[in-house]
Coordinates of C-alpha atoms and ligand atoms in Angstrom, one line a residue:
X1 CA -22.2 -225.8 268.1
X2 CA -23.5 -229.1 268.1
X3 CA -21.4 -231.7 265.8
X4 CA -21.8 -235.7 265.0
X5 CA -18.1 -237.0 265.3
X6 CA -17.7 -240.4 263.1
X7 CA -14.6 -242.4 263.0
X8 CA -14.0 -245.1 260.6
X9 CA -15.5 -247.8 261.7
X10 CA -15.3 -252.0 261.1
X11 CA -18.3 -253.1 258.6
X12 CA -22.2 -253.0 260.0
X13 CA -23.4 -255.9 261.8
X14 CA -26.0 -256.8 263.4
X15 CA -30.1 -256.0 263.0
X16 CA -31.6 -252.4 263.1
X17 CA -35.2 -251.5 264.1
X18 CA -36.9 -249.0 261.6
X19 CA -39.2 -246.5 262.7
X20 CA -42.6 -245.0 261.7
X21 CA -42.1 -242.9 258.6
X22 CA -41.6 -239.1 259.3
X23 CA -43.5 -238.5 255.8
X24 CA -46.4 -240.5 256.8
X25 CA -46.8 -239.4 260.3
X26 CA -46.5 -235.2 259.8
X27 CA -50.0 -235.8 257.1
X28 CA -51.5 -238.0 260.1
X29 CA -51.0 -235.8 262.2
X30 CA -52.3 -232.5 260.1
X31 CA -55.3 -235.0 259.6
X32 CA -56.5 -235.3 262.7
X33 CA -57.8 -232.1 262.5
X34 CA -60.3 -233.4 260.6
X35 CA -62.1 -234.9 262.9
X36 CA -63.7 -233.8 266.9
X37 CA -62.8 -237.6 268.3
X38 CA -60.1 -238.9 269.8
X39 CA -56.7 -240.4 268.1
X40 CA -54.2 -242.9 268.8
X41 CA -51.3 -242.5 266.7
X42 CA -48.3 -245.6 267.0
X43 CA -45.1 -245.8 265.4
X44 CA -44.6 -242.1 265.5
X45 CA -41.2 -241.6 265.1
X46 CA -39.2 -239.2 268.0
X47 CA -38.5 -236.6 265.9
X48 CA -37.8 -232.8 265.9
X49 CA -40.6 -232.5 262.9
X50 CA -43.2 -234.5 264.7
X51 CA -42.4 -232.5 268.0
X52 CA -43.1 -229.0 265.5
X53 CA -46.4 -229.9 263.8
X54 CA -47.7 -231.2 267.4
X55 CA -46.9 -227.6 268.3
X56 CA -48.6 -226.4 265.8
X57 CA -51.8 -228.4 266.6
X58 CA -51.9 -227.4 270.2
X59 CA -51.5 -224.0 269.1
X60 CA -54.4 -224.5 266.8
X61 CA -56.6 -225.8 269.9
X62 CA -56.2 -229.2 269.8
X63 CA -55.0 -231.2 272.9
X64 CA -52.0 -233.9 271.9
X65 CA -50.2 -235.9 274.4
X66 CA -47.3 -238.7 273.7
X67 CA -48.5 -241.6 275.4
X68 CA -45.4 -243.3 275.1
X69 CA -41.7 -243.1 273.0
X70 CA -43.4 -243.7 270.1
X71 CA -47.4 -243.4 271.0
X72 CA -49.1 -240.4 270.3
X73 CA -53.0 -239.1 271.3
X74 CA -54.5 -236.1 269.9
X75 CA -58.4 -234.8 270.1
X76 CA -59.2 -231.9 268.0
X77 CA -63.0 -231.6 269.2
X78 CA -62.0 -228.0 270.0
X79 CA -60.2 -225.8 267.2
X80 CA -60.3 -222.5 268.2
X81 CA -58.2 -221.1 265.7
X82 CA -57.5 -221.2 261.8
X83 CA -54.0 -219.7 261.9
X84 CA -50.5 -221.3 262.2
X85 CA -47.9 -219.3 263.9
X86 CA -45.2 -217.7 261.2
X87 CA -42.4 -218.9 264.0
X88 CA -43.6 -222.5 263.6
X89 CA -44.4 -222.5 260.0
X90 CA -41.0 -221.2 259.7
X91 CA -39.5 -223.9 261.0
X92 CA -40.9 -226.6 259.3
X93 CA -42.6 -226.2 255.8
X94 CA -44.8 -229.5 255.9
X95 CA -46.7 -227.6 258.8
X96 CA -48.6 -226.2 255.3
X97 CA -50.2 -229.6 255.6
X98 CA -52.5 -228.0 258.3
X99 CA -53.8 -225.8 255.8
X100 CA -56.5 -228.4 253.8
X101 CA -57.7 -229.6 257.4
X102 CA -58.2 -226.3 258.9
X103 CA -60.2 -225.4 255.8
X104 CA -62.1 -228.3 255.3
X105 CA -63.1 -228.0 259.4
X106 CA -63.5 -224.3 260.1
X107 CA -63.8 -222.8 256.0
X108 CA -61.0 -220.6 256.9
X109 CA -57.2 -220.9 257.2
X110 CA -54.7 -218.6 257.3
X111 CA -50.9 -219.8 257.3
X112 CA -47.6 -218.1 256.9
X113 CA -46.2 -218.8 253.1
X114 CA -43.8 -221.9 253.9
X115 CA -40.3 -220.8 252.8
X116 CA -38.4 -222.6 250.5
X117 CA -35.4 -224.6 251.6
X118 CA -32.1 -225.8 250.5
X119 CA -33.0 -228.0 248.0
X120 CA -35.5 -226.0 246.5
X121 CA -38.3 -222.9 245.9
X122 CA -40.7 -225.6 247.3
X123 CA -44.0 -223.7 245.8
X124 CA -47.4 -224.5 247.2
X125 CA -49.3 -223.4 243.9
X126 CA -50.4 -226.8 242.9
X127 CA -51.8 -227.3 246.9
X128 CA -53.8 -223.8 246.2
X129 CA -55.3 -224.8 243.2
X130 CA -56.6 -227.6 244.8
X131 CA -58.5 -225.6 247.0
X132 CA -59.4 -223.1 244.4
X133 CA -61.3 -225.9 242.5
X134 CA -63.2 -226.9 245.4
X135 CA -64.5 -223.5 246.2
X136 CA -62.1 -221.3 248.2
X137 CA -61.2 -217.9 248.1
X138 CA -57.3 -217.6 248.2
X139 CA -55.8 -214.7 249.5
X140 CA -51.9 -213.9 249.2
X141 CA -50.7 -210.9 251.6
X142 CA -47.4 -210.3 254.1
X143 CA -46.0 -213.4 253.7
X144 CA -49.5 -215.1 254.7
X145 CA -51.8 -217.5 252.3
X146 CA -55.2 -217.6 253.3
X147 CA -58.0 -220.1 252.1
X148 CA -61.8 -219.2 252.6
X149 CA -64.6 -221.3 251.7
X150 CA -68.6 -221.2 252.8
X151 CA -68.9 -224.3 250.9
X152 CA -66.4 -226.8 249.4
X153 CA -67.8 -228.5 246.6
X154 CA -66.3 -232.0 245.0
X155 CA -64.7 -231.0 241.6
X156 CA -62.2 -232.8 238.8
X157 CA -58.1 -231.5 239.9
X158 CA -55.6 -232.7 238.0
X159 CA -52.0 -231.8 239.1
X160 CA -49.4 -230.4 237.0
X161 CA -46.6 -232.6 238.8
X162 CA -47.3 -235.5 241.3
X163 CA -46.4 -233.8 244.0
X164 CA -47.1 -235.6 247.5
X165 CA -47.7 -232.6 249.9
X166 CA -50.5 -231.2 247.1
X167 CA -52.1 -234.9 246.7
X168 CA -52.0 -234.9 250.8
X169 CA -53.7 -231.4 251.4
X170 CA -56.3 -232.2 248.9
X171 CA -57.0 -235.6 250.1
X172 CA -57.6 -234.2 253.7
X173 CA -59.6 -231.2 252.3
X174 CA -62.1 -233.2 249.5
X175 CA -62.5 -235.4 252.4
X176 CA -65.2 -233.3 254.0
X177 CA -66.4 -231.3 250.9
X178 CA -69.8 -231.6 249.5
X179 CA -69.8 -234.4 246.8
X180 CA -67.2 -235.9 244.2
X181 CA -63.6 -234.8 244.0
X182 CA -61.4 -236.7 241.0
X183 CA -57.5 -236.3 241.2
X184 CA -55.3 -236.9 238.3
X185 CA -51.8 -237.3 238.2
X186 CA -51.9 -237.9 241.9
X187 CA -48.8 -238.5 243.9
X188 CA -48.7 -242.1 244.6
X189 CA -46.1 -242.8 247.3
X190 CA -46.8 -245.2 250.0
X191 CA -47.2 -242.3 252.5
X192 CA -50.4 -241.3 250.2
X193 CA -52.1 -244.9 250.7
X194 CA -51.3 -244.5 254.6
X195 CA -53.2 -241.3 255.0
X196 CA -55.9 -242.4 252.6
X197 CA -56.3 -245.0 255.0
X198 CA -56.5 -243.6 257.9
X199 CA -59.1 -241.6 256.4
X200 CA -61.0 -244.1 255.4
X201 CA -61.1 -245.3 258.9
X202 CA -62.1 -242.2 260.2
X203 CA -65.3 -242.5 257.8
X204 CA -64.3 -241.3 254.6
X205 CA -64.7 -242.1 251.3
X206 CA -61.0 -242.4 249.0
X207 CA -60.8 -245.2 246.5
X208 CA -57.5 -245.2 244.6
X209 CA -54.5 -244.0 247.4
X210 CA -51.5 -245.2 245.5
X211 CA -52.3 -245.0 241.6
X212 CA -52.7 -241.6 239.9
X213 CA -56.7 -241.4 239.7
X214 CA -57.4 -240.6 242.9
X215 CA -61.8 -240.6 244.3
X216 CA -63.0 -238.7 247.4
X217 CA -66.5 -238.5 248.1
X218 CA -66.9 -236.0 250.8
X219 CA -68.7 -237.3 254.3
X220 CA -70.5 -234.9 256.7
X221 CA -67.9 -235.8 259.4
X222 CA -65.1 -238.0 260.5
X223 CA -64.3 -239.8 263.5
X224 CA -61.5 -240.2 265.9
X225 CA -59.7 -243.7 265.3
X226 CA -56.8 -245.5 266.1
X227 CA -53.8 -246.1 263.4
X228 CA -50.4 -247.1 263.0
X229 CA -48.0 -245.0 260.9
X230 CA -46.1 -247.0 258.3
X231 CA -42.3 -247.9 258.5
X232 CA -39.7 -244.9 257.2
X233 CA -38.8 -246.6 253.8
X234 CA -36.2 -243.9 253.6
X235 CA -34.9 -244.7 257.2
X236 CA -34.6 -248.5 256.0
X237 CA -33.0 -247.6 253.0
X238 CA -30.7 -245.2 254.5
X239 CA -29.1 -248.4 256.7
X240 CA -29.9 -250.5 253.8
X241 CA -26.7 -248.3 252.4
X242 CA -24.8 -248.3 255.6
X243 CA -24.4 -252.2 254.7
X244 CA -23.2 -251.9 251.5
X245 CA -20.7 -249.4 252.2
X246 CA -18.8 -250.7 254.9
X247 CA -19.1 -254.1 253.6
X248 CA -20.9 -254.6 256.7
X249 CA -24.2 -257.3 257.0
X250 CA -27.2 -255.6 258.2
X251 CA -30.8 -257.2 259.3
X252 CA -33.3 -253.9 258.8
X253 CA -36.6 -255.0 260.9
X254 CA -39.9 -252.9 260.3
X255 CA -39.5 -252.5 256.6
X256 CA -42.1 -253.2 253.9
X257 CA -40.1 -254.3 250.8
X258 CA -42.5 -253.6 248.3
X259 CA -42.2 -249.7 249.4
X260 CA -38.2 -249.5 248.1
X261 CA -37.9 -251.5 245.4
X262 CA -36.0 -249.2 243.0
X263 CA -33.8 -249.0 246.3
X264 CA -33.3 -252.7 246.5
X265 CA -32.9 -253.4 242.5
X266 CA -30.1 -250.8 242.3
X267 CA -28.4 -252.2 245.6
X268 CA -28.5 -255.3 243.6
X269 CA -27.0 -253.4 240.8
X270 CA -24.2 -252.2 242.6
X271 CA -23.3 -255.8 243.7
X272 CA -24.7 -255.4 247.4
X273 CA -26.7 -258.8 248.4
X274 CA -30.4 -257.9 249.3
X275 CA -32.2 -260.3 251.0
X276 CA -35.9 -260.0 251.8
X277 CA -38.1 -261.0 254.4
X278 CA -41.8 -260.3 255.0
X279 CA -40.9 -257.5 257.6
X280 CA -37.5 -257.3 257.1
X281 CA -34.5 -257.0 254.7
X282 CA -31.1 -257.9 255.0
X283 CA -28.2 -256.1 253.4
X284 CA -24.3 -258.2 252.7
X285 CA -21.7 -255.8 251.1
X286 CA -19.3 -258.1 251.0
X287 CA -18.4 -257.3 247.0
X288 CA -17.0 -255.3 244.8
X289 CA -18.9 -252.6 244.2
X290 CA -19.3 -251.1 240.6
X291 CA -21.0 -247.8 239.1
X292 CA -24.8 -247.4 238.8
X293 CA -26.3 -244.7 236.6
X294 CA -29.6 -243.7 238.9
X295 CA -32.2 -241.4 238.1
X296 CA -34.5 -239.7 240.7
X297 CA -38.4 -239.9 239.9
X298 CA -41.7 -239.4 241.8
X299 CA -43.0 -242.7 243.3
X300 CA -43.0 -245.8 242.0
X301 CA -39.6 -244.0 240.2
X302 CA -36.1 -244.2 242.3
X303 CA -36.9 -241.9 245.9
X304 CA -35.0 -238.5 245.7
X305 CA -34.6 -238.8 249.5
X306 CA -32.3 -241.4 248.9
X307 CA -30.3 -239.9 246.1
X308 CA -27.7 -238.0 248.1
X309 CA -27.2 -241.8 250.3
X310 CA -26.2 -243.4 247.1
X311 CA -24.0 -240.4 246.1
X312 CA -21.7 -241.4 249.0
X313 CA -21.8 -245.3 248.1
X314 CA -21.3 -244.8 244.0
X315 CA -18.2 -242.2 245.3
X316 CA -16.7 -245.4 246.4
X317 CA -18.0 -247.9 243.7
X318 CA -15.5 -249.4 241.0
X319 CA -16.2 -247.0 238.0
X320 CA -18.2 -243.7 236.6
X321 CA -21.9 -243.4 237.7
X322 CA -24.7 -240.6 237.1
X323 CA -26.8 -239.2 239.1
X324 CA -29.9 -237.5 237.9
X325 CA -32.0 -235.4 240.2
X326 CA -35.6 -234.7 238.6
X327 CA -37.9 -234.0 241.7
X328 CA -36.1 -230.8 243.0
X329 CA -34.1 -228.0 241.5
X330 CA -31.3 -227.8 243.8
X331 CA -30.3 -231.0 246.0
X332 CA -26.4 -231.3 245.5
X333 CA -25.6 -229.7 248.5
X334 CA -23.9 -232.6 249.8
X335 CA -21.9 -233.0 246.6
X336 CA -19.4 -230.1 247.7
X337 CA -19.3 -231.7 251.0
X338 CA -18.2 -235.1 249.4
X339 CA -15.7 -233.4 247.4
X340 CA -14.0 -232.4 250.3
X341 CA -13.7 -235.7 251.8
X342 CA -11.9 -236.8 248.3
X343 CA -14.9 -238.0 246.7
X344 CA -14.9 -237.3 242.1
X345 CA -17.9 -235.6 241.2
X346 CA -19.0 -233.5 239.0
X347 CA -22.1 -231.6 238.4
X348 CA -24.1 -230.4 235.9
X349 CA -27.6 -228.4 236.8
X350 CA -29.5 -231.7 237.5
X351 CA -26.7 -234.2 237.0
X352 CA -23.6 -235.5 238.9
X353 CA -20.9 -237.8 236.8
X354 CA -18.9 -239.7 239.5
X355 CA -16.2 -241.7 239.6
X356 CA -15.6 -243.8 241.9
X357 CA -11.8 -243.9 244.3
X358 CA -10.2 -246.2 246.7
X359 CA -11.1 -244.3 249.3
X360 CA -12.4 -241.3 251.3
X361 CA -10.6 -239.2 253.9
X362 CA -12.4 -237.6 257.4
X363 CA -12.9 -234.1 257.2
X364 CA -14.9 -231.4 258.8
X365 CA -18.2 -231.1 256.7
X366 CA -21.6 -230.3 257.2
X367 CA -25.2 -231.1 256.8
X368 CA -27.2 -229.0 254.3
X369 CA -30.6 -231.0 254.4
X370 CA -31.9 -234.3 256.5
X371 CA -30.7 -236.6 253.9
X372 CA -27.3 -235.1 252.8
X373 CA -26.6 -235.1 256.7
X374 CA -27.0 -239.2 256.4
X375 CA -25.4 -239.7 253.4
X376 CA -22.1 -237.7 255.1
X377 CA -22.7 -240.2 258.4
X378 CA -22.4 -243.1 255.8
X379 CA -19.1 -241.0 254.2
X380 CA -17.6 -241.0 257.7
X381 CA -18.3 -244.6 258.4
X382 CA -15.7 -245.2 256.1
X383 CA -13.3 -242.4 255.5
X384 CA -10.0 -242.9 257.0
X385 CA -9.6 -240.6 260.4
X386 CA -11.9 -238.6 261.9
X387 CA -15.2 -236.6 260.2
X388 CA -16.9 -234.3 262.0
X389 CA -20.5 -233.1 260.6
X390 CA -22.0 -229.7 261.8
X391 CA -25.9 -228.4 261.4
X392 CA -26.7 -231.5 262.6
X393 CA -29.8 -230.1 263.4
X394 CA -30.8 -231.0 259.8
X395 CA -30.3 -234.6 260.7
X396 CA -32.5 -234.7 264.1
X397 CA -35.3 -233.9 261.6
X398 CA -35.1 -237.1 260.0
X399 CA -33.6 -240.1 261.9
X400 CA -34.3 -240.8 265.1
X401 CA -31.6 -241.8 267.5
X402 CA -29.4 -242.1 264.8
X403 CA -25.9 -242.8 267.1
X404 CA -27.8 -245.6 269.3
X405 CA -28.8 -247.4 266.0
X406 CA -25.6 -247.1 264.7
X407 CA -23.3 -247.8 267.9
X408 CA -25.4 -251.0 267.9
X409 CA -24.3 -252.2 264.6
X410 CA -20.4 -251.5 265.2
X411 CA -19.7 -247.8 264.4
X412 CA -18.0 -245.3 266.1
X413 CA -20.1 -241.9 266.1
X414 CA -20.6 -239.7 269.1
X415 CA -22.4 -236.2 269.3
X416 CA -20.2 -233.7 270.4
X417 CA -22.0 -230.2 271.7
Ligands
EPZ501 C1 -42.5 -234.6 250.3 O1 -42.2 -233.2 250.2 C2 -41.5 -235.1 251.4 N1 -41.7 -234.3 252.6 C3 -40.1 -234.9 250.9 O2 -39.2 -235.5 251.8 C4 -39.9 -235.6 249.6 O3 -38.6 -235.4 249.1 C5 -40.9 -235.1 248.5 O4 -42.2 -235.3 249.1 C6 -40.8 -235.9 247.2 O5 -41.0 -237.3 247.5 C7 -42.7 -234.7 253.4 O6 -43.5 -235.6 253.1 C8 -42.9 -233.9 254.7 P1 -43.5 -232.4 246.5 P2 -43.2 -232.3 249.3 O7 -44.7 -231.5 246.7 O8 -44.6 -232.7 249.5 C9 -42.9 -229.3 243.1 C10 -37.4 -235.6 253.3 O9 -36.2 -235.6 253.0 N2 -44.1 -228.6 243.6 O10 -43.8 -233.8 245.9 O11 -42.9 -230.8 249.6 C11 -41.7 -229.0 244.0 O12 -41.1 -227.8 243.7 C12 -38.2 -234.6 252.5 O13 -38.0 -236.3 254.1 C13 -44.7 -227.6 242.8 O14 -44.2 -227.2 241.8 O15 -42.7 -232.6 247.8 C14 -40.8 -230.1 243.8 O16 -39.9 -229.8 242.7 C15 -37.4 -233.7 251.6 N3 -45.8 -227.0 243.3 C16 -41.7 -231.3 243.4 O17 -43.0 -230.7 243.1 C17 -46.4 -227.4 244.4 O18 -47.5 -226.9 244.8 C18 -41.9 -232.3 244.5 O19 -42.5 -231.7 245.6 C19 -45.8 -228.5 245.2 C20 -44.7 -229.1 244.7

């Protein structure tokens, strides 16, 4: 079984390159279903995810060929099919983001339900009623959702919560309908502007990406175009930790600052030093650390996918903390995991009281979703002997080359099979 071994390590130095963000590139991708041209994707990120949904769109008939680490080209000029294999689906649930293209191209999709996960029942009804409202038939049977649709007209949506995979879906699907879609209560994280953008240069029509009012006017057809993917603001922030942590001083290149600010004003908080740069940030832990009380909130609110990062940092900060998780049901996996490397935490449904100790000791853990698999990496960083984290599969998803980046800055993790 595949494990990450970490010892404890001296504090992070040097700089660290950020890649394209996983949650911008999987919609980009979906999207260029859209359209019969030719894309060129850059900054896509090496990742087991990316290599899944580019399954997925070969499968659907498109042809998609990595031009380079990081350089992706796709032309969908020939969908044949409007169904996503259950194996696939199965293996990644933001391959549901194929199902607002495939409808909005052919009028007919058909994918397997996307399961929940670890951290939570992960329903699509809010991407469903989306589709409802612009025109399509919705049919639930075996363990399949399918959307039919002659026409697609525009039509006023407003979502129940801002959720980013239904604001995506819709986006991608309004784009090619017949007339005026409105979106309230849009999800407005930066990986929403990206796609909108990319739309946009493929032809469309989307004013608003990034506030909660969201306008699509629906174009006959979209074109093939070249884009880069944004920087993984999750990525950044997850070294952005590994800093403060191990009291290390970190230069993160490829980060946009003004897409982690909650990130940055509670590193501040917590006494870390947070320079920034107009690409770049750079991260001095070379304080004391004190407790933090954070609360998790749909963009422009603190990200969830860096709550279980900071978990591991306030384990260790001088003092109690709280951590409130609002965006999903069930992501304290990693809090159990914690507890065994010495960490004092408590949980309550949706909240964790911590408080903080000297120290953590090595133990054998293991990863229970992408980001609870980083913010055990940063545990080991500085536990005293040896951790070793299993299901590192879970990591892989998420951060690419994860060791190299972090051998380069001065700590000692190898992947053991
Ligand atoms: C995206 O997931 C990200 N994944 C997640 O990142 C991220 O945590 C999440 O957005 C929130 O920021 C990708 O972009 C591939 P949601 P998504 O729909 O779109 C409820 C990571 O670590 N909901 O905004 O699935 C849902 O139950 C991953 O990179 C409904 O009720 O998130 C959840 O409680 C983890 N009905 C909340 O909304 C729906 O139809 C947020 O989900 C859809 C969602």
């Amino acid at each position: 079984m595949k494990r990450i071994i970490i010892e404890k390590s001296p504090p992070l130095k040097g700089s660290v390159r950020v890649s394209g963000a996983k949650n911008s590139a999987l919609p980009i991708l979906a999207a260029t279903l859209l359209s019969s041209g030719t894309c060129r994707l850059e900054d896509v990120p090496d990742l087991n995810d990316v290599k899944i949904i580019s399954e997925v769109l070969e499968i659907l008939g498109a042809k998609v060929e990595k031009i380079g680490k990081e350089e992706v080209e796709i032309n969908a000029s020939d969908i044949r099919a409007y169904e996503a294999p259950y194996e696939l689906m199965n293996k990644m649930r933001a391959s549901f983001l194929v199902m607002g293209p495939l409808l909005a191209r052919l009028g007919r999709a058909k994918i397997a339900m996307p399961g929940g996960c670890a951290i939570g029942s992960r329903p699509i009804d809010l991407h469903l009623k989306g589709f409802k409202a612009l025109g399509a038939e919705i049919i639930m049977e075996e363990g399949f959702v399918e959307a039919k649709a002659d026409k697609l007209v525009g039509n006023e949506i407003y979502l129940d919560f801002p959720s980013v995979g239904a604001t995506q879906n819709i986006l991608m699907v309004a784009s090619l309908a017949e007339g005026e879609t409105i979106l309230q209560n849009a999800a407005m994280e930066p990986e929403i502007t990206d796609l909108a953008n990319y739309i946009n240069k493929m032809g469309g029509d989307i004013r608003g990406a990034g506030t909660s009012t969201i306008r699509i006017k629906g174009v006959n057809s979209l074109n093939g175009v070249n884009h880069q993917i944004i920087p993984d603001r999750i990525e950044a922030g997850t070294y952005m930790v590994g800093a403060a942590i191990t009291k290390g001083d970190i230069m993160i290149e490829n980060v946009l600052s003004n897409h982690i600010k909650p990130v940055i004003a509670k590193l501040n908080e917590i006494g870390a030093e947070v320079l920034e740069y107009e690409n770049s940030i750079r991260v001095i832990g070379d304080r004391e650390l004190k407790g933090v009380d954070i609360k998790t909130l749909p963009y422009p609110g603190f990200p969830t996918d860096m709550q279980s990062q900071f978990m591991t940092l306030l384990s260790v900060a001088n003092g109690k903390s709280t951590v409130e998780e609002t965006v999903f049901e069930n992501r304290f996996m990693h809090v159990d995991e914690l507890i065994k490397m010495g960490a004092n935490i408590v949980t309550n449904d949706r909240k964790a009281i911590i408080n903080g100790v000297n120290g953590l000791k090595g133990a054998k853990v293991k990863a229970t979703d992408l980001r609870a698999g980083a913010s055990l990496i940063l545990a080991g960083l500085i536990a005293d002997g040896v951790t070793e984290i299993s299901d590192i599969y879970h990591i892989d998803r998420g951060y690419s080359n994860i060791e190299e980046k972090i051998l380069n800055l001065g700590g000692k993790i190898y992947r053991r099979n």
